[in-house]
Coordinates of C-alpha atoms and ligand atoms in Angstrom, one line a residue:
X1 CA -31.9 -21.9 8.7
X2 CA -30.9 -19.9 5.6
X3 CA -27.2 -19.2 5.0
X4 CA -25.9 -15.7 5.5
X5 CA -25.4 -13.7 2.3
X6 CA -22.0 -12.3 1.4
X7 CA -20.6 -10.2 -1.4
X8 CA -17.0 -10.8 -2.5
X9 CA -16.1 -7.8 -4.6
X10 CA -13.4 -9.4 -6.8
X11 CA -12.0 -12.8 -7.6
X12 CA -9.4 -13.5 -4.8
X13 CA -7.4 -16.7 -4.2
X14 CA -9.8 -19.7 -4.3
X15 CA -8.9 -20.8 -0.8
X16 CA -10.7 -17.8 0.7
X17 CA -13.7 -18.1 -1.6
X18 CA -14.0 -21.8 -0.8
X19 CA -14.1 -21.1 3.0
X20 CA -17.0 -18.7 2.5
X21 CA -18.9 -21.0 0.1
X22 CA -19.0 -23.7 2.9
X23 CA -21.1 -21.5 5.2
X24 CA -22.5 -18.7 3.1
X25 CA -24.5 -17.8 0.0
X26 CA -21.8 -16.1 -2.0
X27 CA -22.2 -13.4 -4.6
X28 CA -18.8 -13.2 -6.4
X29 CA -18.0 -10.3 -8.8
X30 CA -16.0 -12.0 -11.4
X31 CA -14.9 -9.1 -13.6
X32 CA -11.4 -7.8 -13.3
X33 CA -12.5 -4.3 -12.5
X34 CA -14.2 -2.8 -9.5
X35 CA -18.0 -3.2 -9.3
X36 CA -19.5 0.1 -10.7
X37 CA -20.7 2.1 -7.7
X38 CA -24.5 2.0 -8.6
X39 CA -24.4 -1.8 -8.9
X40 CA -22.4 -2.2 -5.7
X41 CA -25.1 -0.2 -3.8
X42 CA -27.7 -2.5 -5.3
X43 CA -25.8 -5.7 -4.5
X44 CA -25.2 -4.8 -0.8
X45 CA -29.0 -4.4 -0.3
X46 CA -29.6 -7.8 1.3
X47 CA -26.1 -8.9 2.3
X48 CA -25.0 -9.9 5.9
X49 CA -21.3 -9.7 5.2
X50 CA -19.1 -7.6 2.8
X51 CA -15.7 -9.0 1.7
X52 CA -14.1 -5.8 0.3
X53 CA -10.9 -4.7 -1.3
X54 CA -9.2 -1.3 -1.3
X55 CA -11.0 -0.4 -4.5
X56 CA -14.4 -0.2 -2.6
X57 CA -15.4 2.9 -0.7
X58 CA -17.3 1.8 2.4
X59 CA -19.0 4.9 3.7
X60 CA -22.3 6.1 5.0
X61 CA -23.9 5.8 1.6
X62 CA -23.0 2.2 1.2
X63 CA -23.8 1.3 4.8
X64 CA -27.3 3.0 4.5
X65 CA -27.8 0.8 1.4
X66 CA -27.0 -2.4 3.4
X67 CA -29.4 -2.5 6.4
X68 CA -28.6 -6.2 7.2
X69 CA -24.8 -5.7 7.1
X70 CA -23.1 -7.2 10.2
X71 CA -19.4 -7.3 9.2
X72 CA -17.0 -5.8 6.7
X73 CA -13.8 -7.7 6.0
X74 CA -11.2 -5.8 3.9
X75 CA -8.6 -8.0 2.2
X76 CA -5.8 -5.6 2.9
X77 CA -3.9 -4.3 5.9
X78 CA -4.7 -0.7 5.0
X79 CA -8.3 0.4 5.5
X80 CA -8.3 4.1 4.3
X81 CA -11.1 3.0 1.9
X82 CA -13.4 2.5 4.9
X83 CA -15.1 5.1 7.0
X84 CA -14.3 3.4 10.3
X85 CA -16.4 5.8 12.4
X86 CA -19.4 5.2 10.2
X87 CA -19.1 1.4 10.7
X88 CA -18.5 1.8 14.4
X89 CA -21.6 4.0 14.8
X90 CA -23.6 1.1 13.4
X91 CA -21.9 -1.5 15.5
X92 CA -20.2 -3.1 12.4
X93 CA -16.8 -4.6 13.0
X94 CA -14.2 -4.2 10.3
X95 CA -11.6 -6.9 9.6
X96 CA -8.2 -6.5 7.9
X97 CA -5.1 -8.6 7.3
X98 CA -2.1 -7.3 9.3
X99 CA 1.2 -9.2 9.6
X100 CA 0.8 -11.7 6.8
X101 CA 1.9 -9.2 4.1
X102 CA 4.8 -7.5 6.0
X103 CA 7.7 -9.4 4.6
X104 CA 6.3 -9.5 1.0
X105 CA 5.7 -5.8 1.0
X106 CA 9.1 -5.1 2.5
X107 CA 10.6 -7.2 -0.3
X108 CA 9.0 -5.0 -2.9
X109 CA 10.0 -1.8 -1.1
X110 CA 13.6 -3.1 -1.1
X111 CA 13.3 -4.1 -4.8
X112 CA 12.2 -0.5 -5.5
X113 CA 15.2 0.9 -3.5
X114 CA 17.5 -1.3 -5.6
X115 CA 15.7 -0.4 -8.8
X116 CA 15.9 3.3 -8.0
X117 CA 19.6 3.0 -7.1
X118 CA 20.5 1.2 -10.3
X119 CA 18.0 2.8 -12.7
X120 CA 16.4 -0.5 -13.7
X121 CA 13.3 1.0 -15.3
X122 CA 15.2 3.2 -17.7
X123 CA 17.8 0.6 -18.5
X124 CA 15.2 -2.1 -19.3
X125 CA 13.4 0.3 -21.6
X126 CA 16.7 1.2 -23.3
X127 CA 17.3 -2.5 -24.1
X128 CA 13.7 -3.0 -25.5
X129 CA 14.0 0.1 -27.6
X130 CA 17.0 -1.5 -29.4
X131 CA 19.4 1.2 -28.1
X132 CA 22.0 -1.2 -26.6
X133 CA 24.7 -1.0 -29.2
X134 CA 27.8 -1.5 -27.1
X135 CA 29.0 -2.0 -23.5
X136 CA 29.7 1.5 -22.3
X137 CA 31.7 2.6 -19.3
X138 CA 29.3 5.5 -18.8
X139 CA 26.0 3.7 -19.3
X140 CA 23.4 4.1 -16.6
X141 CA 25.6 5.0 -13.7
X142 CA 23.6 4.8 -10.6
X143 CA 24.1 4.9 -6.8
X144 CA 25.5 2.4 -4.4
X145 CA 23.1 1.0 -1.8
X146 CA 25.9 -0.4 0.3
X147 CA 27.1 2.4 2.7
X148 CA 24.2 4.7 1.8
X149 CA 21.7 6.1 4.3
X150 CA 18.1 4.9 4.3
X151 CA 15.4 7.1 5.9
X152 CA 12.4 5.1 6.9
X153 CA 9.2 7.1 7.5
X154 CA 6.8 5.1 9.6
X155 CA 8.3 2.3 11.7
X156 CA 5.3 -0.1 11.9
X157 CA 5.7 -3.7 10.9
X158 CA 6.7 -3.1 7.3
X159 CA 9.1 -0.2 8.1
X160 CA 10.9 -2.5 10.6
X161 CA 11.1 -5.3 8.0
X162 CA 12.6 -2.9 5.5
X163 CA 15.1 -1.7 8.2
X164 CA 16.3 -5.3 8.7
X165 CA 16.9 -5.7 5.0
X166 CA 18.7 -2.4 4.8
X167 CA 21.1 -3.3 7.7
X168 CA 21.9 -6.6 5.9
X169 CA 22.8 -4.6 2.8
X170 CA 25.3 -2.5 4.9
X171 CA 23.1 0.7 4.9
X172 CA 22.9 3.2 7.7
X173 CA 19.3 3.4 8.9
X174 CA 17.5 6.5 10.1
X175 CA 13.8 6.4 11.0
X176 CA 11.1 8.8 11.9
X177 CA 7.6 8.1 13.3
X178 CA 5.1 10.0 15.3
X179 CA 4.6 7.0 17.6
X180 CA 7.2 5.7 20.0
X181 CA 8.6 2.3 19.2
X182 CA 10.4 1.0 22.3
X183 CA 10.7 -2.5 20.7
X184 CA 13.2 -1.0 18.2
X185 CA 15.8 -0.6 20.8
X186 CA 16.6 -4.2 20.4
X187 CA 17.6 -3.7 16.8
X188 CA 21.0 -2.1 16.8
X189 CA 22.2 0.2 14.0
X190 CA 18.9 2.2 13.9
X191 CA 18.7 5.8 14.7
X192 CA 15.5 7.7 15.5
X193 CA 15.7 11.3 14.1
X194 CA 13.4 14.2 13.4
X195 CA 11.6 14.3 10.0
X196 CA 13.8 17.2 8.8
X197 CA 17.0 15.4 9.8
X198 CA 15.8 12.3 7.9
X199 CA 15.0 14.3 4.8
X200 CA 18.3 16.1 4.9
X201 CA 20.5 13.1 5.4
X202 CA 18.9 10.2 3.6
X203 CA 20.1 8.9 0.2
X204 CA 16.9 6.8 0.0
X205 CA 13.6 7.6 1.7
X206 CA 11.1 4.8 2.1
X207 CA 7.5 5.6 3.1
X208 CA 5.6 3.3 5.4
X209 CA 3.0 5.4 7.2
X210 CA -0.7 4.7 6.8
X211 CA -2.8 7.3 4.9
X212 CA -4.6 9.6 7.4
X213 CA -5.6 13.2 7.3
X214 CA -2.2 13.9 9.0
X215 CA -0.1 12.0 6.5
X216 CA -2.0 13.2 3.3
X217 CA 0.6 15.1 1.2
X218 CA 3.2 14.7 4.0
X219 CA 5.7 14.8 1.1
X220 CA 5.3 18.0 -0.9
X221 CA 7.4 20.8 -2.3
X222 CA 9.0 21.8 1.0
X223 CA 10.0 18.2 1.9
X224 CA 11.5 17.6 -1.6
X225 CA 13.5 20.8 -1.3
X226 CA 15.0 19.6 2.0
X227 CA 16.2 16.3 0.4
X228 CA 19.5 15.6 -1.3
X229 CA 19.4 16.3 -5.0
X230 CA 20.3 12.6 -5.6
X231 CA 17.6 11.3 -3.2
X232 CA 15.5 8.3 -4.2
X233 CA 12.0 8.3 -2.9
X234 CA 10.2 5.0 -2.5
X235 CA 6.5 4.7 -1.8
X236 CA 4.8 1.4 -1.1
X237 CA 2.3 2.8 1.3
X238 CA -0.5 4.9 -0.2
X239 CA -0.4 7.4 -3.2
X240 CA -1.9 10.5 -1.6
X241 CA 0.8 10.6 1.1
X242 CA 2.9 12.1 -1.7
X243 CA 1.8 15.3 -3.4
X244 CA 2.1 13.9 -6.9
X245 CA 2.2 17.3 -8.8
X246 CA 5.0 18.5 -6.4
X247 CA 6.9 15.2 -7.0
X248 CA 6.8 15.7 -10.7
X249 CA 8.3 19.1 -10.4
X250 CA 10.9 18.0 -7.9
X251 CA 12.0 15.1 -10.3
X252 CA 11.8 17.3 -13.4
X253 CA 13.9 20.1 -11.9
X254 CA 16.4 17.8 -10.2
X255 CA 15.4 18.7 -6.7
X256 CA 15.6 15.0 -6.0
X257 CA 17.0 12.2 -8.1
X258 CA 14.5 9.4 -8.5
X259 CA 11.1 8.1 -7.4
X260 CA 10.1 4.4 -7.4
X261 CA 6.4 4.1 -6.7
X262 CA 4.1 1.1 -6.0
X263 CA 1.2 3.4 -5.3
X264 CA -0.1 6.5 -7.0
X265 CA -2.9 9.1 -6.7
X266 CA -5.3 8.1 -8.2
X267 CA -5.0 4.4 -8.9
X268 CA -4.6 3.5 -11.7
X269 CA -2.5 6.6 -12.6
X270 CA -3.9 8.6 -15.4
X271 CA -2.0 7.9 -18.6
X272 CA -1.6 11.6 -19.2
X273 CA 0.0 12.1 -15.8
X274 CA 3.4 13.9 -16.4
X275 CA 5.2 11.5 -14.1
X276 CA 4.9 8.9 -16.9
X277 CA 7.1 11.1 -19.1
X278 CA 10.0 11.1 -16.7
X279 CA 12.9 8.7 -17.0
X280 CA 13.7 9.1 -13.3
X281 CA 10.4 7.7 -12.2
X282 CA 9.6 4.0 -12.0
X283 CA 6.0 3.0 -11.3
X284 CA 4.5 -0.4 -10.7
X285 CA 0.8 -1.2 -10.2
X286 CA 0.3 -1.5 -6.4
X287 CA 1.8 -5.0 -6.2
X288 CA 3.4 -4.7 -2.7
X289 CA 1.7 -7.9 -1.3
X290 CA 1.4 -9.7 -4.6
X291 CA 3.0 -13.0 -4.0
X292 CA 1.0 -16.2 -4.4
X293 CA 1.6 -17.3 -0.8
X294 CA 0.8 -13.9 0.7
X295 CA -2.3 -13.2 -1.3
X296 CA -3.5 -16.7 -0.4
X297 CA -2.9 -16.0 3.2
X298 CA -4.6 -12.6 3.0
X299 CA -7.7 -14.2 1.3
X300 CA -8.1 -16.9 4.0
X301 CA -7.5 -14.4 6.8
X302 CA -10.1 -12.0 5.4
X303 CA -12.5 -15.0 5.1
X304 CA -11.8 -16.0 8.8
X305 CA -12.6 -12.4 9.8
X306 CA -15.8 -12.4 7.8
X307 CA -17.0 -15.8 9.1
X308 CA -16.3 -14.8 12.7
X309 CA -18.4 -11.6 12.3
X310 CA -21.2 -13.6 10.8
X311 CA -21.2 -16.0 13.7
X312 CA -21.3 -13.1 16.1
X313 CA -17.8 -13.8 17.4
X314 CA -15.0 -11.3 17.7
X315 CA -13.0 -10.8 14.6
X316 CA -9.5 -12.2 14.9
X317 CA -8.1 -9.0 13.3
X318 CA -10.4 -6.1 14.0
X319 CA -9.7 -2.5 13.1
X320 CA -12.4 -0.9 15.3
X321 CA -12.2 -3.0 18.5
X322 CA -14.1 -0.4 20.3
X323 CA -17.2 -1.7 18.5
X324 CA -17.3 -4.4 21.2
X325 CA -17.7 -1.8 23.9
Ligands
GLV401 C1 -2.3 -3.1 0.4 O1 -2.0 -2.0 0.0 C2 -2.8 -3.3 1.7 O2 -3.1 -2.4 2.5 O3 -2.9 -4.5 2.1

């Protein structure tokens, strides 16, 4: 019997690729840039399984171009790059990688909270520019994290992991979510509040909601105006949750104090985006889950999902479980 054909859309940790090579005929895109759309549509023509990343749009057009496709496995916890309804209509299960990247992403969110508080981006650029001529009592004064109020928007796994870190740092933690989280009652020191209260009281706001039509531009002019003028906004979720033009104005005009972003809209950010001209904005290139151990675990977990789908078994981590009826 011939082996199933799969396309892996980028080089991922070898452990994941090796698992697929044992059972499948693998087409691996080795360039370090996304497959151009036209070529992607050609490459999916005879595949049984797609191992995708958040850089691939999986929509009706792609699914129509791939008549044999039986499973899509996204090497990410987020899946806003995938038209879930379009896959479900065709009976195609979608895999993703929840859980394994929670702590690593929470680490980066906390690193950005600390970096925003203590102005690490600006001060590092200052040293490299040769401007460090003397120790100065007034140089790069920032904010304390200890004793400050953190507002977490979205109390899923990553939001909760950030809350744990914040409590250990002596922060007061407020949170807001549209979903109830009864499990949080076991964590003392947390307070559920309205979105407006969180915006008004938080010294740091960390975003952990998924990107949906409801959360798109959830942070815009109005929300920035409600925040403290010193507020630090941290986004490790998805760029379009923040209205980037409004963020620029809020930072430029001192409506808020600082933004530390792991995600932008679009990605990569355009080099002429005015955010890049601001000293009070730190941007890193979507590296939330980027530790060796976590990316390796994500790669093998995505391979497990893909292999299960190809064997006709239920995916261990399925986004659209209703596909099974
Ligand atoms: C990364 O952004 C992910 O969703 O895993």
